[in-house]
Amino acid sequence: MYLLIGTPYDACIGRIQHKLEATGEEVLVTPEPLAGEVDFRGEGRVAEVRWDLTTAHSLSRLKLGQHSIGQEDIRGVLVRGSGAPLQPADWDPKDYAYMQAEAQSALLAWLNSLPCPVVNPARAETFYRERTLPEQRVWLARAGFPTTPILVTNSPASARRFARRWGGNLSYVPLTSATRYPIDGPAQWAELERLMARFPVCLMEPEGPSFYLTLAGDRLVWSEGYFPGDSRVALPGRAKARLEGAARRLLEGLGVQMVQIEVQPRDGQARAFGFSLYPDFALYGEAEQEELAEGVVAALKGVAGKGVRA
């Protein structure tokens, strides 16, 4: 049996599930593998886990209604989510935050105990804080990516000096989100300064065209250059080759088998903006999605990709 941690509405999960089931494999898809409600063999069940952990051994078993699945029965795991439980309506937000943190910690430890291949068993620092931009820049630089300049400050004067590079405009990027907010007028600057009075903010150049480069196991694909307004940009072949080498080093450094890097061409150079451990399949065409799926399935079966645990 293969365990896919995510939702069936995710294009990646759906494609991987279809490919595995087409070859006769049994697949379990759930966003909460250790305690949530799951659809198993067409039946709605609440998952229960028993994990016996000692200095001598680690044995775990999932119970789904009348079905019991030992860790030896799980042939591979794909991680496309944090495993955090959905917030029940009757839970206090503070209690839910505690429950969420405990569930994530248990899942991360359990994934690292499994003997089968686990695709994207994230390190703790990326599992909990994947979107923190300054930390991502450290990983990107180590891999050899040139990066776009950013400024973290609570000084309005420093922010305006930084913005002079782009005619007085820039983008505000929250540390916990991939959303970018344009700062290009008096109202936006006033709101930004209100935030800076409370905490430092992360700033970067105004948003421009982007490419996306994704690695899945040993498969590598590029998206088309995209920018709102449907303009297209080109990236030189030699620049692509350098970025592809850096992407493979990033994959190995993170200890994962799937990563998506956003690349922004600026002033004749291509710089990395950030990365995601959950590539967006919708950015790619049918052929590219199939190529990525092949790479994931191979990694799940332990036959391709560096860092796959068997």
CSV table of C-alpha atoms in Angstrom, one decimal, residues 84-225:
chain,number,residue,atom,x,y,z
A,84,ALA,CA,-2.1,19.3,10.7
A,85,PRO,CA,-5.7,18.6,11.7
A,86,LEU,CA,-8.6,20.8,10.5
A,87,GLN,CA,-9.9,23.2,13.1
A,88,PRO,CA,-13.1,21.8,14.7
A,89,ALA,CA,-15.8,24.5,15.1
A,90,ASP,CA,-16.0,23.9,18.9
A,91,TRP,CA,-12.2,24.2,19.6
A,92,ASP,CA,-10.7,27.3,21.2
A,93,PRO,CA,-8.1,28.8,18.8
A,94,LYS,CA,-5.4,28.5,21.5
A,95,ASP,CA,-6.2,24.8,22.0
A,96,TYR,CA,-6.2,24.2,18.3
A,97,ALA,CA,-2.8,25.8,17.9
A,98,TYR,CA,-1.5,23.4,20.5
A,99,MET,CA,-3.2,20.4,18.9
A,100,GLN,CA,-1.8,21.4,15.5
A,101,ALA,CA,1.7,21.7,16.7
A,102,GLU,CA,1.5,18.3,18.5
A,103,ALA,CA,0.0,16.6,15.4
A,104,GLN,CA,2.8,18.0,13.1
A,105,SER,CA,5.5,17.0,15.5
A,106,ALA,CA,4.2,13.4,15.8
A,107,LEU,CA,3.9,13.1,12.0
A,108,LEU,CA,7.4,14.4,11.4
A,109,ALA,CA,8.9,11.9,13.9
A,110,TRP,CA,6.7,9.0,12.5
A,111,LEU,CA,7.8,9.7,8.9
A,112,ASN,CA,11.4,9.5,9.9
A,113,SER,CA,10.8,6.1,11.6
A,114,LEU,CA,9.3,4.4,8.6
A,115,PRO,CA,11.5,1.8,6.7
A,116,CYS,CA,10.0,2.6,3.3
A,117,PRO,CA,10.8,5.4,0.8
A,118,VAL,CA,9.4,8.7,1.9
A,119,VAL,CA,9.2,11.4,-0.7
A,120,ASN,CA,9.8,14.8,0.8
A,121,PRO,CA,10.4,13.9,4.5
A,122,ALA,CA,11.1,17.6,5.2
A,123,ARG,CA,13.7,18.7,7.8
A,124,ALA,CA,12.1,20.3,10.8
A,125,GLU,CA,13.2,23.8,9.8
A,126,THR,CA,11.5,23.6,6.4
A,127,PHE,CA,8.5,21.5,7.6
A,128,TYR,CA,7.4,24.2,10.1
A,129,ARG,CA,8.7,27.4,8.4
A,130,GLU,CA,8.9,26.6,4.6
A,131,ARG,CA,7.8,30.1,3.5
A,132,THR,CA,10.2,32.2,5.6
A,133,LEU,CA,11.9,34.1,2.9
A,134,PRO,CA,15.2,35.1,4.6
A,135,GLU,CA,15.8,31.5,5.7
A,136,GLN,CA,15.1,30.3,2.2
A,137,ARG,CA,17.8,32.7,0.9
A,138,VAL,CA,20.4,30.8,3.0
A,139,TRP,CA,19.4,27.5,1.3
A,140,LEU,CA,19.4,29.0,-2.1
A,141,ALA,CA,22.8,30.7,-1.7
A,142,ARG,CA,24.3,27.4,-0.4
A,143,ALA,CA,23.1,25.7,-3.6
A,144,GLY,CA,24.7,28.3,-5.8
A,145,PHE,CA,21.6,30.3,-6.8
A,146,PRO,CA,22.0,34.1,-7.3
A,147,THR,CA,19.1,35.7,-5.4
A,148,THR,CA,17.1,38.9,-5.7
A,149,PRO,CA,17.9,41.5,-3.1
A,150,ILE,CA,15.7,41.9,0.0
A,151,LEU,CA,15.6,44.2,2.9
A,152,VAL,CA,14.1,43.5,6.4
A,153,THR,CA,13.6,46.7,8.3
A,154,ASN,CA,11.3,48.7,10.5
A,155,SER,CA,12.8,52.0,9.3
A,156,PRO,CA,10.7,54.0,6.8
A,157,ALA,CA,13.7,56.0,5.7
A,158,SER,CA,15.7,52.8,5.0
A,159,ALA,CA,12.7,51.4,3.1
A,160,ARG,CA,12.4,54.5,0.9
A,161,ARG,CA,16.1,54.5,0.1
A,162,PHE,CA,15.8,50.8,-0.9
A,163,ALA,CA,12.9,51.7,-3.1
A,164,ARG,CA,14.8,54.3,-5.1
A,165,ARG,CA,16.4,51.5,-7.1
A,166,TRP,CA,13.0,51.0,-8.7
A,167,GLY,CA,11.7,54.5,-9.0
A,168,GLY,CA,10.3,54.6,-5.4
A,169,ASN,CA,8.3,51.3,-5.7
A,170,LEU,CA,8.8,47.9,-4.1
A,171,SER,CA,6.9,44.8,-2.9
A,172,TYR,CA,6.1,43.9,0.7
A,173,VAL,CA,6.4,40.1,1.3
A,174,PRO,CA,5.1,38.7,4.6
A,175,LEU,CA,7.5,36.2,6.2
A,176,THR,CA,4.7,33.6,6.5
A,177,SER,CA,3.2,33.9,3.1
A,178,ALA,CA,4.2,33.8,-0.6
A,179,THR,CA,1.8,36.8,-1.3
A,180,ARG,CA,3.5,40.0,-2.5
A,181,TYR,CA,1.9,43.4,-1.9
A,182,PRO,CA,2.8,46.2,-4.3
A,183,ILE,CA,4.0,49.4,-2.5
A,184,ASP,CA,3.6,52.0,-5.3
A,185,GLY,CA,1.6,54.9,-4.0
A,186,PRO,CA,1.0,57.1,-0.9
A,187,ALA,CA,-1.8,54.9,0.5
A,188,GLN,CA,0.4,51.8,0.3
A,189,TRP,CA,3.4,53.5,1.8
A,190,ALA,CA,1.3,54.8,4.7
A,191,GLU,CA,-0.1,51.3,5.4
A,192,LEU,CA,3.5,49.9,5.2
A,193,GLU,CA,4.8,52.5,7.7
A,194,ARG,CA,1.9,51.5,10.1
A,195,LEU,CA,3.2,47.9,10.0
A,196,MET,CA,6.8,49.0,10.5
A,197,ALA,CA,5.8,50.8,13.7
A,198,ARG,CA,5.1,47.3,15.1
A,199,PHE,CA,7.6,44.9,13.5
A,200,PRO,CA,10.3,44.7,10.8
A,201,VAL,CA,8.9,43.9,7.3
A,202,CYS,CA,10.5,42.1,4.4
A,203,LEU,CA,10.8,44.2,1.2
A,204,MET,CA,12.0,43.3,-2.3
A,205,GLU,CA,11.9,44.8,-5.8
A,206,PRO,CA,8.5,45.2,-7.6
A,207,GLU,CA,7.0,41.9,-8.9
A,208,GLY,CA,8.0,41.0,-12.4
A,209,PRO,CA,8.1,37.9,-14.7
A,210,SER,CA,8.8,34.5,-13.2
A,211,PHE,CA,9.8,31.0,-14.3
A,212,TYR,CA,9.3,27.9,-12.3
A,213,LEU,CA,11.7,25.1,-12.2
A,214,THR,CA,10.6,21.8,-10.6
A,215,LEU,CA,12.6,18.7,-9.8
A,216,ALA,CA,10.8,15.4,-8.9
A,217,GLY,CA,13.2,12.6,-8.3
A,218,ASP,CA,15.5,12.6,-11.4
A,219,ARG,CA,13.0,14.5,-13.6
A,220,LEU,CA,13.4,18.2,-14.2
A,221,VAL,CA,10.9,20.5,-16.0
A,222,TRP,CA,10.5,24.2,-16.6
A,223,SER,CA,7.3,26.2,-16.7
A,224,GLU,CA,6.8,28.9,-19.3
A,225,GLY,CA,7.8,32.4,-18.3
